[in-house]
mmCIF file of C-alpha atoms and ligand atoms in Angstrom:
data_model
loop_
_atom_site.group_PDB
_atom_site.id
_atom_site.type_symbol
_atom_site.label_atom_id
_atom_site.label_comp_id
_atom_site.label_asym_id
_atom_site.label_seq_id
_atom_site.Cartn_x
_atom_site.Cartn_y
_atom_site.Cartn_z
ATOM 1 C CA MET A 1 14.773 5.942 20.427
ATOM 2 C CA SER A 2 12.875 8.397 22.534
ATOM 3 C CA THR A 3 10.394 11.006 20.995
ATOM 4 C CA THR A 4 9.326 14.289 22.446
ATOM 5 C CA GLU A 5 6.272 16.360 21.990
ATOM 6 C CA ARG A 6 7.696 18.067 18.966
ATOM 7 C CA ASP A 7 8.248 14.744 17.265
ATOM 8 C CA ARG A 8 4.709 13.506 17.901
ATOM 9 C CA LEU A 9 1.750 13.715 15.310
ATOM 10 C CA ASP A 10 -0.955 12.637 17.678
ATOM 11 C CA GLY A 11 -4.338 12.697 16.002
ATOM 12 C CA ARG A 12 -3.089 14.366 12.873
ATOM 13 C CA ARG A 13 -5.269 13.666 9.985
ATOM 14 C CA THR A 14 -2.837 12.170 7.292
ATOM 15 C CA LEU A 15 -2.946 10.733 3.738
ATOM 16 C CA VAL A 16 -0.128 8.716 2.419
ATOM 17 C CA THR A 17 -0.491 7.769 -1.264
ATOM 18 C CA GLY A 18 1.290 4.612 -2.528
ATOM 19 C CA GLY A 19 1.466 3.430 1.140
ATOM 20 C CA THR A 20 1.201 -0.278 0.640
ATOM 21 C CA ARG A 21 4.753 -1.200 -0.494
ATOM 22 C CA GLY A 22 8.355 0.325 -0.510
ATOM 23 C CA SER A 23 8.897 3.682 0.931
ATOM 24 C CA GLY A 24 5.205 4.464 1.396
ATOM 25 C CA GLN A 25 4.610 1.380 3.568
ATOM 26 C CA ALA A 26 7.485 2.400 5.737
ATOM 27 C CA VAL A 27 6.218 5.955 5.875
ATOM 28 C CA VAL A 28 2.818 4.750 7.019
ATOM 29 C CA ALA A 29 4.305 2.713 9.874
ATOM 30 C CA ARG A 30 6.435 5.671 10.961
ATOM 31 C CA LEU A 31 3.557 8.201 11.066
ATOM 32 C CA ARG A 32 1.344 5.796 12.781
ATOM 33 C CA GLU A 33 4.095 5.192 15.389
ATOM 34 C CA LEU A 34 4.151 8.892 16.026
ATOM 35 C CA GLY A 35 0.501 8.902 16.611
ATOM 36 C CA ALA A 36 -1.000 10.105 13.281
ATOM 37 C CA ASP A 37 -4.351 9.185 11.870
ATOM 38 C CA VAL A 38 -3.175 7.800 8.683
ATOM 39 C CA TRP A 39 -5.267 7.112 5.528
ATOM 40 C CA VAL A 40 -3.574 5.101 2.729
ATOM 41 C CA SER A 41 -4.067 4.717 -0.916
ATOM 42 C CA ALA A 42 -2.932 2.529 -3.663
ATOM 43 C CA ARG A 43 -4.541 0.895 -6.823
ATOM 44 C CA THR A 44 -5.101 -2.457 -4.785
ATOM 45 C CA MET A 45 -5.594 -3.052 -1.127
ATOM 46 C CA PRO A 46 -3.240 -6.013 -0.145
ATOM 47 C CA ALA A 47 -5.032 -9.224 0.939
ATOM 48 C CA GLY A 48 -5.643 -9.131 4.797
ATOM 49 C CA TYR A 49 -4.715 -5.469 5.044
ATOM 50 C CA GLU A 50 -4.721 -4.520 8.684
ATOM 51 C CA ARG A 51 -6.569 -1.062 8.428
ATOM 52 C CA PRO A 52 -9.225 -1.502 5.787
ATOM 53 C CA ASP A 53 -11.153 1.296 7.464
ATOM 54 C CA ARG A 54 -8.263 3.656 6.570
ATOM 55 C CA PHE A 55 -7.683 2.434 2.951
ATOM 56 C CA VAL A 56 -8.919 3.902 -0.403
ATOM 57 C CA GLU A 57 -8.476 2.032 -3.608
ATOM 58 C CA ALA A 58 -7.483 4.583 -6.265
ATOM 59 C CA ASP A 59 -5.293 4.920 -9.427
ATOM 60 C CA THR A 60 -3.763 8.291 -8.684
ATOM 61 C CA SER A 61 -2.453 8.498 -12.257
ATOM 62 C CA THR A 62 -5.934 9.213 -13.327
ATOM 63 C CA PRO A 63 -8.356 12.281 -12.891
ATOM 64 C CA GLU A 64 -11.099 9.648 -11.800
ATOM 65 C CA GLY A 65 -8.680 8.139 -9.378
ATOM 66 C CA THR A 66 -7.620 11.160 -7.666
ATOM 67 C CA ASP A 67 -11.248 12.512 -7.739
ATOM 68 C CA THR A 68 -12.480 9.273 -5.822
ATOM 69 C CA LEU A 69 -9.522 9.551 -3.395
ATOM 70 C CA ALA A 70 -10.179 13.325 -2.765
ATOM 71 C CA ARG A 71 -13.874 12.818 -2.145
ATOM 72 C CA ARG A 72 -13.360 10.069 0.271
ATOM 73 C CA ILE A 73 -10.779 12.002 2.290
ATOM 74 C CA ALA A 74 -12.825 15.230 2.197
ATOM 75 C CA GLU A 75 -15.743 13.401 3.942
ATOM 76 C CA GLY A 76 -13.706 13.744 7.138
ATOM 77 C CA GLY A 77 -12.620 17.341 6.826
ATOM 78 C CA ALA A 78 -9.230 18.845 6.033
ATOM 79 C CA LEU A 79 -6.065 16.968 6.204
ATOM 80 C CA ASP A 80 -3.291 17.976 8.496
ATOM 81 C CA ILE A 81 -0.618 16.134 6.482
ATOM 82 C CA LEU A 82 -0.402 15.014 2.798
ATOM 83 C CA VAL A 83 2.568 12.772 1.780
ATOM 84 C CA HIS A 84 2.250 11.955 -2.007
ATOM 85 C CA VAL A 85 4.728 9.005 -2.401
ATOM 86 C CA VAL A 86 3.308 7.506 -5.672
ATOM 87 C CA GLY A 87 5.696 7.363 -8.516
ATOM 88 C CA GLY A 88 7.658 5.309 -10.837
ATOM 89 C CA SER A 89 8.609 4.473 -14.422
ATOM 90 C CA THR A 90 7.314 1.825 -16.853
ATOM 91 C CA THR A 91 8.906 3.232 -20.041
ATOM 92 C CA PRO A 92 10.967 0.492 -21.846
ATOM 93 C CA PRO A 93 14.632 0.849 -22.631
ATOM 94 C CA GLY A 94 15.837 2.282 -25.893
ATOM 95 C CA GLY A 95 16.580 5.928 -25.264
ATOM 96 C CA PHE A 96 14.809 9.112 -26.284
ATOM 97 C CA ALA A 97 13.651 7.642 -29.664
ATOM 98 C CA ALA A 98 11.915 4.719 -28.278
ATOM 99 C CA ALA A 99 9.772 6.474 -25.809
ATOM 100 C CA THR A 100 6.214 7.284 -27.370
ATOM 101 C CA ASP A 101 3.804 10.125 -26.583
ATOM 102 C CA GLU A 102 1.782 7.535 -24.768
ATOM 103 C CA GLN A 103 4.599 6.514 -22.519
ATOM 104 C CA TRP A 104 5.585 10.227 -21.937
ATOM 105 C CA LEU A 105 1.984 10.861 -20.883
ATOM 106 C CA THR A 106 1.837 7.923 -18.610
ATOM 107 C CA GLU A 107 4.909 9.147 -16.765
ATOM 108 C CA ILE A 108 3.623 12.669 -16.595
ATOM 109 C CA ASN A 109 0.283 11.605 -15.226
ATOM 110 C CA LEU A 110 1.744 9.205 -12.573
ATOM 111 C CA ASN A 111 4.694 11.426 -11.651
ATOM 112 C CA LEU A 112 3.315 14.970 -11.870
ATOM 113 C CA LEU A 113 -0.342 15.374 -12.272
ATOM 114 C CA GLY A 114 -1.391 12.801 -9.762
ATOM 115 C CA ALA A 115 0.109 15.259 -7.235
ATOM 116 C CA VAL A 116 -1.258 18.374 -8.951
ATOM 117 C CA ARG A 117 -4.848 16.985 -9.026
ATOM 118 C CA LEU A 118 -4.742 15.687 -5.468
ATOM 119 C CA ASP A 119 -3.360 19.022 -4.248
ATOM 120 C CA ARG A 120 -5.893 21.094 -6.094
ATOM 121 C CA ALA A 121 -8.794 18.971 -4.630
ATOM 122 C CA LEU A 122 -7.586 18.661 -0.942
ATOM 123 C CA LEU A 123 -5.399 21.744 -0.153
ATOM 124 C CA PRO A 124 -8.173 24.397 -0.356
ATOM 125 C CA ALA A 125 -9.456 22.830 2.997
ATOM 126 C CA MET A 126 -5.918 23.061 4.366
ATOM 127 C CA VAL A 127 -5.941 26.830 3.401
ATOM 128 C CA GLU A 128 -9.258 27.321 5.179
ATOM 129 C CA ALA A 129 -7.958 25.690 8.209
ATOM 130 C CA GLY A 130 -4.917 27.767 8.096
ATOM 131 C CA SER A 131 -2.337 24.957 8.645
ATOM 132 C CA GLY A 132 -0.959 21.829 7.063
ATOM 133 C CA VAL A 133 2.063 20.065 5.519
ATOM 134 C CA VAL A 134 2.506 18.644 2.218
ATOM 135 C CA LEU A 135 5.224 16.486 1.000
ATOM 136 C CA HIS A 136 6.102 15.408 -2.616
ATOM 137 C CA PHE A 137 8.305 12.489 -3.501
ATOM 138 C CA GLY A 138 10.730 13.432 -6.208
ATOM 139 C CA SER A 139 13.947 11.773 -7.248
ATOM 140 C CA ILE A 140 17.594 12.634 -7.725
ATOM 141 C CA GLN A 141 16.972 11.946 -11.445
ATOM 142 C CA ARG A 142 15.539 15.479 -11.733
ATOM 143 C CA GLN A 143 19.157 16.629 -11.433
ATOM 144 C CA MET A 144 20.827 13.489 -12.650
ATOM 145 C CA PRO A 145 18.545 12.137 -15.467
ATOM 146 C CA LEU A 146 19.256 8.682 -16.739
ATOM 147 C CA HIS A 147 18.556 8.348 -20.400
ATOM 148 C CA GLU A 148 18.120 4.708 -21.185
ATOM 149 C CA ALA A 149 14.762 4.268 -19.936
ATOM 150 C CA THR A 150 13.655 6.831 -17.471
ATOM 151 C CA LEU A 151 14.082 10.111 -19.240
ATOM 152 C CA PRO A 152 10.274 10.755 -19.168
ATOM 153 C CA TYR A 153 10.302 9.895 -15.454
ATOM 154 C CA ALA A 154 13.166 12.225 -14.792
ATOM 155 C CA ALA A 155 11.572 15.089 -16.759
ATOM 156 C CA ALA A 156 8.283 14.660 -14.918
ATOM 157 C CA LYS A 157 10.066 14.440 -11.519
ATOM 158 C CA GLY A 158 11.820 17.784 -12.654
ATOM 159 C CA ALA A 159 8.412 19.367 -13.241
ATOM 160 C CA LEU A 160 7.197 18.075 -9.886
ATOM 161 C CA ARG A 161 10.056 19.762 -7.985
ATOM 162 C CA THR A 162 9.361 23.071 -9.850
ATOM 163 C CA TYR A 163 5.768 22.804 -9.261
ATOM 164 C CA SER A 164 6.286 21.961 -5.577
ATOM 165 C CA LYS A 165 8.353 25.081 -5.035
ATOM 166 C CA GLY A 166 5.924 27.387 -6.508
ATOM 167 C CA LEU A 167 3.214 25.846 -4.515
ATOM 168 C CA ALA A 168 5.363 26.201 -1.375
ATOM 169 C CA ASN A 169 5.705 30.005 -2.176
ATOM 170 C CA GLU A 170 1.955 30.297 -2.676
ATOM 171 C CA LEU A 171 0.760 28.515 0.417
ATOM 172 C CA ALA A 172 3.352 29.463 2.970
ATOM 173 C CA PRO A 173 1.643 32.621 3.908
ATOM 174 C CA HIS A 174 -1.557 30.490 4.599
ATOM 175 C CA GLY A 175 0.278 28.410 7.162
ATOM 176 C CA ILE A 176 0.947 25.387 4.789
ATOM 177 C CA ARG A 177 4.469 24.169 4.421
ATOM 178 C CA VAL A 178 5.244 22.211 1.186
ATOM 179 C CA ASN A 179 8.457 20.339 0.645
ATOM 180 C CA THR A 180 10.051 17.789 -1.695
ATOM 181 C CA ILE A 181 12.096 14.672 -0.696
ATOM 182 C CA SER A 182 14.065 13.230 -3.452
ATOM 183 C CA PRO A 183 15.551 9.846 -3.010
ATOM 184 C CA GLY A 184 18.471 8.118 -4.933
ATOM 185 C CA GLY A 185 18.089 4.438 -4.993
ATOM 186 C CA ILE A 186 15.980 2.766 -2.294
ATOM 187 C CA GLU A 187 16.238 -0.885 -0.985
ATOM 188 C CA THR A 188 12.674 -1.733 -1.773
ATOM 189 C CA GLU A 189 11.209 -5.239 -2.499
ATOM 190 C CA GLY A 190 11.072 -4.142 -6.098
ATOM 191 C CA TYR A 191 14.675 -3.266 -6.019
ATOM 192 C CA GLU A 192 15.560 -6.623 -4.587
ATOM 193 C CA ASP A 193 13.516 -8.479 -7.357
ATOM 194 C CA PHE A 194 15.200 -6.404 -9.897
ATOM 195 C CA LEU A 195 18.809 -7.314 -8.636
ATOM 196 C CA GLY A 196 17.615 -10.995 -8.609
ATOM 197 C CA LYS A 197 16.587 -10.717 -12.197
ATOM 198 C CA LEU A 198 19.839 -9.118 -13.244
ATOM 199 C CA ALA A 199 21.810 -11.823 -11.254
ATOM 200 C CA GLU A 200 19.896 -14.686 -12.910
ATOM 201 C CA ALA A 201 20.446 -13.035 -16.309
ATOM 202 C CA SER A 202 24.103 -12.615 -16.010
ATOM 203 C CA GLY A 203 24.835 -15.809 -13.970
ATOM 204 C CA GLY A 204 26.300 -13.658 -11.260
ATOM 205 C CA THR A 205 25.430 -12.835 -7.619
ATOM 206 C CA ARG A 206 23.222 -10.375 -6.055
ATOM 207 C CA GLU A 207 26.294 -8.458 -4.900
ATOM 208 C CA GLU A 208 27.779 -8.292 -8.325
ATOM 209 C CA ALA A 209 24.374 -7.218 -9.881
ATOM 210 C CA GLU A 210 24.336 -4.492 -7.276
ATOM 211 C CA GLN A 211 27.894 -3.390 -7.893
ATOM 212 C CA GLY A 212 26.770 -3.020 -11.679
ATOM 213 C CA VAL A 213 23.827 -0.833 -10.657
ATOM 214 C CA HIS A 214 25.858 1.292 -8.459
ATOM 215 C CA ALA A 215 28.587 1.582 -11.271
ATOM 216 C CA ALA A 216 25.905 2.652 -13.849
ATOM 217 C CA LEU A 217 25.094 5.676 -11.496
ATOM 218 C CA GLY A 218 28.662 6.609 -11.323
ATOM 219 C CA GLY A 219 29.150 5.052 -7.782
ATOM 220 C CA VAL A 220 27.304 5.324 -4.505
ATOM 221 C CA PRO A 221 29.762 6.838 -1.914
ATOM 222 C CA LEU A 222 27.912 5.364 0.919
ATOM 223 C CA GLY A 223 28.221 2.030 -0.626
ATOM 224 C CA ARG A 224 24.439 1.143 -0.425
ATOM 225 C CA PHE A 225 21.013 2.553 -1.250
ATOM 226 C CA ALA A 226 18.717 4.208 1.271
ATOM 227 C CA ARG A 227 16.575 1.861 3.566
ATOM 228 C CA THR A 228 12.891 2.385 3.411
ATOM 229 C CA GLU A 229 13.083 3.208 7.302
ATOM 230 C CA GLU A 230 15.538 5.860 6.553
ATOM 231 C CA ILE A 231 13.211 7.441 3.945
ATOM 232 C CA ALA A 232 10.289 7.203 6.677
ATOM 233 C CA ASP A 233 12.509 8.936 9.384
ATOM 234 C CA LEU A 234 13.126 11.885 7.051
ATOM 235 C CA VAL A 235 9.529 12.175 6.351
ATOM 236 C CA GLY A 236 8.641 11.944 10.074
ATOM 237 C CA PHE A 237 10.809 14.887 10.729
ATOM 238 C CA LEU A 238 9.725 17.061 7.844
ATOM 239 C CA VAL A 239 5.967 16.762 8.546
ATOM 240 C CA SER A 240 6.721 17.271 12.240
ATOM 241 C CA ASP A 241 6.720 20.570 14.225
ATOM 242 C CA ARG A 242 10.452 20.301 14.360
ATOM 243 C CA ALA A 243 10.512 21.313 10.724
ATOM 244 C CA SER A 244 8.310 24.284 11.304
ATOM 245 C CA SER A 245 10.348 26.680 9.292
ATOM 246 C CA ILE A 246 11.414 24.317 6.416
ATOM 247 C CA VAL A 247 9.433 25.544 3.272
ATOM 248 C CA GLY A 248 9.866 24.930 -0.401
ATOM 249 C CA ALA A 249 12.907 22.777 0.205
ATOM 250 C CA GLU A 250 14.163 19.704 -1.377
ATOM 251 C CA TYR A 251 15.835 17.038 0.789
ATOM 252 C CA VAL A 252 17.979 14.613 -1.117
ATOM 253 C CA ILE A 253 18.566 11.263 0.460
ATOM 254 C CA ASP A 254 20.860 9.416 -1.844
ATOM 255 C CA GLY A 255 24.007 8.104 0.047
ATOM 256 C CA GLY A 256 26.172 10.858 -1.879
ATOM 257 C CA THR A 257 25.056 9.536 -5.359
ATOM 258 C CA VAL A 258 24.645 13.046 -6.870
ATOM 259 C CA PRO A 259 28.299 13.991 -7.176
ATOM 260 C CA THR A 260 28.003 17.750 -7.636
ATOM 261 C CA VAL A 261 26.596 20.618 -5.523
HETATM 262 N N1 NAP B 301 12.686 3.035 -5.495
HETATM 263 C C1 NAP B 301 13.728 3.856 -5.817
HETATM 264 O O1 NAP B 301 14.819 3.541 -5.972
HETATM 265 C C2 NAP B 301 13.316 5.438 -6.040
HETATM 266 C C3 NAP B 301 14.421 6.204 -6.211
HETATM 267 C C4 NAP B 301 14.014 7.699 -6.425
HETATM 268 C C5 NAP B 301 12.784 8.089 -6.162
HETATM 269 N N2 NAP B 301 11.818 7.206 -6.095
HETATM 270 C C6 NAP B 301 10.439 7.610 -5.635
HETATM 271 O O2 NAP B 301 9.926 7.250 -4.448
HETATM 272 C C7 NAP B 301 8.554 6.921 -4.400
HETATM 273 C C8 NAP B 301 8.357 5.604 -3.732
HETATM 274 O O3 NAP B 301 8.967 4.669 -4.616
HETATM 275 P P1 NAP B 301 9.129 3.243 -4.034
HETATM 276 O O4 NAP B 301 10.025 2.505 -5.074
HETATM 277 O O5 NAP B 301 9.530 3.180 -2.612
HETATM 278 O O6 NAP B 301 7.545 2.593 -4.201
HETATM 279 P P2 NAP B 301 7.139 1.209 -4.713
HETATM 280 O O7 NAP B 301 7.799 0.154 -4.028
HETATM 281 O O8 NAP B 301 7.210 1.170 -6.253
HETATM 282 O O9 NAP B 301 5.589 1.280 -4.377
HETATM 283 C C9 NAP B 301 4.673 1.939 -5.067
HETATM 284 C C10 NAP B 301 3.494 2.343 -4.157
HETATM 285 O O10 NAP B 301 2.636 3.267 -4.969
HETATM 286 C C11 NAP B 301 1.282 2.411 -5.285
HETATM 287 N N3 NAP B 301 1.186 2.917 -6.720
HETATM 288 C C12 NAP B 301 1.884 2.614 -7.838
HETATM 289 N N4 NAP B 301 1.169 3.164 -8.919
HETATM 290 C C13 NAP B 301 0.104 3.775 -8.517
HETATM 291 C C14 NAP B 301 -0.947 4.339 -9.239
HETATM 292 N N5 NAP B 301 -0.927 4.547 -10.430
HETATM 293 N N6 NAP B 301 -2.036 4.878 -8.270
HETATM 294 C C15 NAP B 301 -2.032 4.705 -7.051
HETATM 295 N N7 NAP B 301 -1.038 3.970 -6.309
HETATM 296 C C16 NAP B 301 -0.036 3.527 -6.950
HETATM 297 C C17 NAP B 301 1.691 1.025 -5.109
HETATM 298 O O11 NAP B 301 0.546 0.212 -4.893
HETATM 299 P P3 NAP B 301 -0.371 -0.457 -6.179
HETATM 300 O O12 NAP B 301 0.737 -1.063 -7.036
HETATM 301 O O13 NAP B 301 -1.360 -1.353 -5.420
HETATM 302 O O14 NAP B 301 -1.036 0.621 -6.817
HETATM 303 C C18 NAP B 301 2.621 0.936 -3.911
HETATM 304 O O15 NAP B 301 1.847 1.234 -2.778
HETATM 305 C C19 NAP B 301 8.091 7.203 -5.883
HETATM 306 O O16 NAP B 301 7.575 8.524 -6.112
HETATM 307 C C20 NAP B 301 9.373 6.988 -6.750
HETATM 308 O O17 NAP B 301 9.431 7.725 -7.860
HETATM 309 C C21 NAP B 301 12.028 5.791 -5.774
#
């Protein structure tokens, strides 16, 4: 597919957090394809990583980690684009009564405060430059919370969305666009592993396991989850000049999983 000038991100100084696997990895590939100068962060640099000169090892769920990352990025001046992809859930199953304070704080640190701290450190330079784009990764769980194991995650993503909207209102007059992308299920390597484990435990096939996952969500009208490349295409659009009047929006990409308006 051909690109035009308005799709291009040539030379734009970019940071993608959580860019080594899943959606983040696809986002990094897409933004580099569009010409951006992309820095990547994760807790661990994969063996043989192709751009070690553009990689920062940092745990963005901790103040020390975001501090390390922000300092390293700030050495080169202001960012043009910040895509905060990191997020996830590690709370064990068992419903509301099983989730401890510690697990709640883990989810809030990972899914909300990482973005808050990184923005606080890096966005003042964007404000000074008078332009920039920020994208936060939410989840459809902010409006369709699942209670068995991911309620703290869902609540943290809900708070992230509210924060993102307020930040957008505050920074738009300074030339900075802040938006949220909220995926439903994504066909990541992690998801394939999960399906494999489900199939093994039940003695069924991968397809049967997948049908069970879709059924637990009330069905996925499209019949499949989003591909990481599709997530990356949406990100590529939202950070480009084509999206220059999109501010404070939430883009849901879920194959129709959320059944309500
Ligand atoms: N997958 C889904 O079905 C789904 C659905 C809705 C929303 N989302 C959201 O979409 C985003 C991407 O999810 P994904 O499933 O595509 O990602 P993923 O495959 O789980 O990849 C996670 C990435 O983040 C990094 N990471 C994880 N914890 C980190 C931490 N504490 N500090 C720094 N880096 C960390 C990982 O590298 P290291 O392990 O080396 O740190 C990796 O690069 C997340 O915000 C997630 O909540 C995902």
